[in-house]
PDB file of C-alpha atoms in Angstrom:
ATOM      1  CA  MET A 930       0.000   0.000   0.000  1.00 44.00           C
ATOM      2  CA  GLU A 931       2.896   2.367   0.801  1.00 43.00           C
ATOM      3  CA  ASP A 932       4.075   2.672  -2.804  1.00 42.00           C
ATOM      4  CA  HIS A 933       0.674   4.105  -3.794  1.00 45.00           C
ATOM      5  CA  LYS A 934       0.766   6.735  -1.064  1.00 44.00           C
ATOM      6  CA  HIS A 935       1.042   9.616  -3.523  1.00 45.00           C
ATOM      7  CA  ASP A 936      -2.061   8.475  -5.430  1.00 47.00           C
ATOM      8  CA  HIS A 937      -4.019   8.710  -2.201  1.00 59.00           C
ATOM      9  CA  ASP A 938      -2.786  12.155  -1.149  1.00 69.00           C
ATOM     10  CA  ASN A 939      -5.410  14.032  -3.183  1.00 74.00           C
ATOM     11  CA  HIS A 940      -8.142  11.675  -2.068  1.00 76.00           C
ATOM     12  CA  ASP A 941      -7.032  12.089   1.557  1.00 86.00           C
ATOM     13  CA  LYS A 942      -7.134  15.862   1.252  1.00 86.00           C
ATOM     14  CA  GLU A 943     -10.603  15.738  -0.295  1.00 91.00           C
ATOM     15  CA  ALA A 944     -11.795  13.374   2.451  1.00 91.00           C
ATOM     16  CA  GLU A 945     -10.282  15.640   5.106  1.00 90.00           C
ATOM     17  CA  ILE A 946     -12.072  18.728   3.733  1.00 91.00           C
ATOM     18  CA  ILE A 947     -15.360  16.789   3.673  1.00 94.00           C
ATOM     19  CA  ALA A 948     -14.724  15.568   7.247  1.00 93.00           C
ATOM     20  CA  ILE A 949     -14.171  19.155   8.411  1.00 91.00           C
ATOM     21  CA  MET A 950     -17.446  20.177   6.742  1.00 93.00           C
ATOM     22  CA  SER A 951     -19.436  17.445   8.434  1.00 93.00           C
ATOM     23  CA  ARG A 952     -17.776  18.026  11.843  1.00 92.00           C
ATOM     24  CA  SER A 953     -18.899  21.635  11.527  1.00 91.00           C
ATOM     25  CA  GLY A 954     -22.462  20.536  10.809  1.00 92.00           C
ATOM     26  CA  MET A 955     -22.432  21.457   7.118  1.00 92.00           C
ATOM     27  CA  ARG A 956     -24.675  19.408   4.824  1.00 93.00           C
ATOM     28  CA  ILE A 957     -22.482  17.470   2.382  1.00 94.00           C
ATOM     29  CA  THR A 958     -24.061  18.244  -0.961  1.00 94.00           C
ATOM     30  CA  ASP A 959     -22.767  17.248  -4.364  1.00 94.00           C
ATOM     31  CA  GLN A 960     -21.622  20.818  -4.971  1.00 94.00           C
ATOM     32  CA  ARG A 961     -19.632  20.860  -1.733  1.00 95.00           C
ATOM     33  CA  ARG A 962     -17.975  17.560  -2.648  1.00 95.00           C
ATOM     34  CA  THR A 963     -16.954  19.145  -5.951  1.00 96.00           C
ATOM     35  CA  LEU A 964     -15.594  22.149  -4.057  1.00 95.00           C
ATOM     36  CA  ALA A 965     -13.505  19.797  -1.884  1.00 95.00           C
ATOM     37  CA  ARG A 966     -12.237  18.050  -5.024  1.00 95.00           C
ATOM     38  CA  ILE A 967     -11.257  21.348  -6.677  1.00 95.00           C
ATOM     39  CA  PHE A 968      -9.001  22.199  -3.726  1.00 93.00           C
ATOM     40  CA  SER A 969      -7.614  18.688  -3.311  1.00 91.00           C
ATOM     41  CA  ASP A 970      -6.660  18.592  -7.003  1.00 90.00           C
ATOM     42  CA  THR A 971      -4.554  21.752  -6.927  1.00 87.00           C
ATOM     43  CA  ASP A 972      -1.927  23.348  -4.745  1.00 80.00           C
ATOM     44  CA  ALA A 973      -2.490  26.700  -6.405  1.00 83.00           C
ATOM     45  CA  PHE A 974      -4.221  29.746  -4.980  1.00 88.00           C
ATOM     46  CA  LEU A 975      -7.678  30.162  -6.469  1.00 93.00           C
ATOM     47  CA  SER A 976      -9.645  33.373  -6.516  1.00 94.00           C
ATOM     48  CA  PRO A 977     -13.396  33.167  -5.842  1.00 95.00           C
ATOM     49  CA  LYS A 978     -13.838  33.810  -9.591  1.00 95.00           C
ATOM     50  CA  ASP A 979     -11.528  30.867 -10.474  1.00 95.00           C
ATOM     51  CA  VAL A 980     -13.552  28.562  -8.228  1.00 97.00           C
ATOM     52  CA  TYR A 981     -16.830  29.921  -9.601  1.00 97.00           C
ATOM     53  CA  ASP A 982     -15.683  29.218 -13.190  1.00 96.00           C
ATOM     54  CA  LEU A 983     -14.675  25.645 -12.260  1.00 96.00           C
ATOM     55  CA  MET A 984     -17.976  25.064 -10.442  1.00 96.00           C
ATOM     56  CA  ARG A 985     -19.993  26.475 -13.356  1.00 96.00           C
ATOM     57  CA  ASP A 986     -18.566  23.797 -15.669  1.00 94.00           C
ATOM     58  CA  LYS A 987     -20.426  21.180 -13.645  1.00 94.00           C
ATOM     59  CA  TYR A 988     -23.276  23.270 -12.209  1.00 96.00           C
ATOM     60  CA  PRO A 989     -24.250  25.929 -14.775  1.00 96.00           C
ATOM     61  CA  GLY A 990     -26.910  27.337 -12.441  1.00 95.00           C
ATOM     62  CA  VAL A 991     -24.622  27.955  -9.458  1.00 96.00           C
ATOM     63  CA  SER A 992     -24.422  31.576  -8.310  1.00 96.00           C
ATOM     64  CA  PHE A 993     -21.209  33.441  -7.552  1.00 97.00           C
ATOM     65  CA  ASP A 994     -22.679  34.384  -4.182  1.00 96.00           C
ATOM     66  CA  THR A 995     -23.203  30.731  -3.201  1.00 95.00           C
ATOM     67  CA  VAL A 996     -19.653  29.810  -4.199  1.00 96.00           C
ATOM     68  CA  TYR A 997     -18.206  32.775  -2.309  1.00 96.00           C
ATOM     69  CA  ARG A 998     -20.277  32.067   0.813  1.00 95.00           C
ATOM     70  CA  ASN A 999     -19.074  28.441   0.827  1.00 96.00           C
ATOM     71  CA  LEU A1000     -15.436  29.532   0.405  1.00 96.00           C
ATOM     72  CA  ARG A1001     -15.757  31.847   3.411  1.00 94.00           C
ATOM     73  CA  MET A1002     -17.414  29.136   5.519  1.00 93.00           C
ATOM     74  CA  LEU A1003     -14.762  26.586   4.573  1.00 93.00           C
ATOM     75  CA  SER A1004     -11.977  28.971   5.493  1.00 90.00           C
ATOM     76  CA  GLU A1005     -13.625  29.781   8.844  1.00 89.00           C
ATOM     77  CA  MET A1006     -13.747  26.021   9.540  1.00 88.00           C
ATOM     78  CA  GLY A1007     -10.074  25.663   8.690  1.00 85.00           C
ATOM     79  CA  ALA A1008     -10.567  23.533   5.550  1.00 90.00           C
ATOM     80  CA  LEU A1009      -9.231  26.339   3.344  1.00 91.00           C
ATOM     81  CA  GLU A1010      -6.662  29.012   3.985  1.00 85.00           C
ATOM     82  CA  GLN A1011      -7.268  32.490   2.636  1.00 86.00           C
ATOM     83  CA  PHE A1012      -4.561  34.879   1.540  1.00 84.00           C
ATOM     84  CA  TYR A1013      -4.767  38.447   0.363  1.00 82.00           C
ATOM     85  CA  PHE A1014      -2.645  39.503  -2.604  1.00 79.00           C
ATOM     86  CA  MET A1015      -2.157  43.198  -3.326  1.00 74.00           C
ATOM     87  CA  GLU A1016      -2.839  42.715  -7.055  1.00 74.00           C
ATOM     88  CA  GLY A1017      -4.932  39.542  -7.132  1.00 76.00           C
ATOM     89  CA  GLY A1018      -7.136  40.235  -4.115  1.00 85.00           C
ATOM     90  CA  LEU A1019      -8.481  37.431  -1.946  1.00 89.00           C
ATOM     91  CA  LYS A1020      -7.491  33.883  -2.866  1.00 90.00           C
ATOM     92  CA  PHE A1021      -8.026  30.483  -1.282  1.00 90.00           C
ATOM     93  CA  LYS A1022      -6.126  27.212  -1.162  1.00 87.00           C
ATOM     94  CA  GLY A1023      -6.579  23.907   0.622  1.00 87.00           C
ATOM     95  CA  SER A1024      -5.194  23.951   4.169  1.00 80.00           C
ATOM     96  CA  CYS A1025      -2.075  21.972   4.949  1.00 71.00           C
ATOM     97  CA  ILE A1026      -3.620  19.647   7.456  1.00 63.00           C
ATOM     98  CA  SER A1027      -0.847  17.120   7.950  1.00 61.00           C
ATOM     99  CA  HIS A1028       1.431  19.231  10.132  1.00 63.00           C
ATOM    100  CA  HIS A1029       2.055  22.735  11.421  1.00 67.00           C
ATOM    101  CA  HIS A1030       4.080  25.028   9.191  1.00 71.00           C
ATOM    102  CA  HIS A1031       4.066  28.498   7.698  1.00 78.00           C
ATOM    103  CA  HIS A1032       4.455  30.015   4.251  1.00 78.00           C
ATOM    104  CA  LEU A1033       6.631  32.313   2.213  1.00 85.00           C
ATOM    105  CA  ILE A1034       4.499  33.574  -0.663  1.00 84.00           C
ATOM    106  CA  CYS A1035       5.856  35.139  -3.835  1.00 87.00           C
ATOM    107  CA  LEU A1036       3.850  38.220  -4.781  1.00 84.00           C
ATOM    108  CA  ASN A1037       4.923  37.835  -8.391  1.00 85.00           C
ATOM    109  CA  CYS A1038       4.243  34.166  -9.297  1.00 85.00           C
ATOM    110  CA  GLU A1039       2.269  33.196  -6.142  1.00 80.00           C
ATOM    111  CA  LYS A1040       4.554  30.226  -5.490  1.00 81.00           C
ATOM    112  CA  THR A1041       4.299  29.092  -1.864  1.00 79.00           C
ATOM    113  CA  ILE A1042       7.286  27.785   0.047  1.00 79.00           C
ATOM    114  CA  SER A1043       6.612  26.105   3.380  1.00 77.00           C
ATOM    115  CA  PHE A1044       8.953  26.559   6.292  1.00 77.00           C
ATOM    116  CA  GLU A1045       8.884  24.689   9.577  1.00 74.00           C
ATOM    117  CA  TYR A1046      10.214  27.410  11.869  1.00 77.00           C
ATOM    118  CA  CYS A1047       7.351  28.862  13.914  1.00 79.00           C
ATOM    119  CA  PRO A1048       7.735  32.405  15.270  1.00 78.00           C
ATOM    120  CA  MET A1049       5.128  31.530  17.902  1.00 76.00           C
ATOM    121  CA  ASP A1050       7.680  29.241  19.557  1.00 77.00           C
ATOM    122  CA  GLN A1051       9.454  32.370  20.785  1.00 78.00           C
ATOM    123  CA  LYS A1052       8.250  34.060  23.941  1.00 78.00           C
ATOM    124  CA  LEU A1053       5.845  36.691  22.660  1.00 77.00           C
ATOM    125  CA  GLN A1054       5.422  39.921  24.562  1.00 80.00           C
ATOM    126  CA  LEU A1055       1.639  40.202  24.323  1.00 80.00           C
ATOM    127  CA  PRO A1056      -0.435  42.813  26.110  1.00 85.00           C
ATOM    128  CA  GLY A1057      -2.681  41.635  28.961  1.00 87.00           C
ATOM    129  CA  SER A1058      -3.438  37.943  29.375  1.00 84.00           C
ATOM    130  CA  PHE A1059      -4.526  37.266  25.810  1.00 81.00           C
ATOM    131  CA  LYS A1060      -5.185  33.539  25.290  1.00 80.00           C
ATOM    132  CA  ILE A1061      -4.059  32.413  21.834  1.00 78.00           C
ATOM    133  CA  VAL A1062      -6.239  29.709  20.321  1.00 77.00           C
ATOM    134  CA  SER A1063      -4.648  29.470  16.877  1.00 72.00           C
ATOM    135  CA  HIS A1064      -2.493  31.539  14.583  1.00 73.00           C
ATOM    136  CA  ARG A1065      -1.414  32.021  10.980  1.00 72.00           C
ATOM    137  CA  PHE A1066       1.802  33.448   9.687  1.00 75.00           C
ATOM    138  CA  GLU A1067       2.608  34.371   6.101  1.00 77.00           C
ATOM    139  CA  VAL A1068       5.585  36.231   4.725  1.00 83.00           C
ATOM    140  CA  TYR A1069       5.103  37.937   1.349  1.00 85.00           C
ATOM    141  CA  GLY A1070       8.030  38.670  -0.939  1.00 88.00           C
ATOM    142  CA  ILE A1071       9.702  37.770  -4.230  1.00 90.00           C
ATOM    143  CA  CYS A1072      11.051  34.240  -4.785  1.00 89.00           C
ATOM    144  CA  ASP A1073      14.542  33.438  -6.136  1.00 91.00           C
ATOM    145  CA  GLU A1074      13.329  32.676  -9.681  1.00 91.00           C
ATOM    146  CA  CYS A1075      11.360  35.921  -9.968  1.00 90.00           C
ATOM    147  CA  GLN A1076      14.312  37.900  -8.581  1.00 91.00           C
ATOM    148  CA  LEU A1077      16.612  36.349 -11.202  1.00 90.00           C
ATOM    149  CA  ALA A1078      14.100  36.974 -13.987  1.00 88.00           C
ATOM    150  CA  GLY A1079      13.857  40.605 -12.880  1.00 84.00           C
ATOM    151  CA  GLU A1080      17.615  41.032 -13.183  1.00 63.00           C
ATOM    152  CA  ALA A1081      17.760  39.503 -16.663  1.00 48.00           C
TER     153      ALA A1081
END
């Protein structure tokens, strides 16, 4: 079974997104399964419009509002991560559920590089007695390839 692990990764991610939906009390409709599949099939950032276009292929009657509302709900549940790009606006991608890490995100090509170091491991000087429940940490910049291309 181990040699086929990679084949199962996408299916696992899809199943995980669906599990998060049902744990949160969301009805698992056909459209929501398709939404889970869209994000398990790609590692790219998708704008609400990208997702809407992909959904419309299968469900011509689906409204942009419905797609957007589902994206927001899924990101509140932790199934999707949302990122804000200066040029591209709000985009979503499937959460990395296997382990805790953070991202470097290229503003030019949107490539994401994971890094394991967690700034939260340091002693934070927080005001009052704020109780942290969860956190996210993204660093935006320009990746090596885009820097080289810029110098060419």
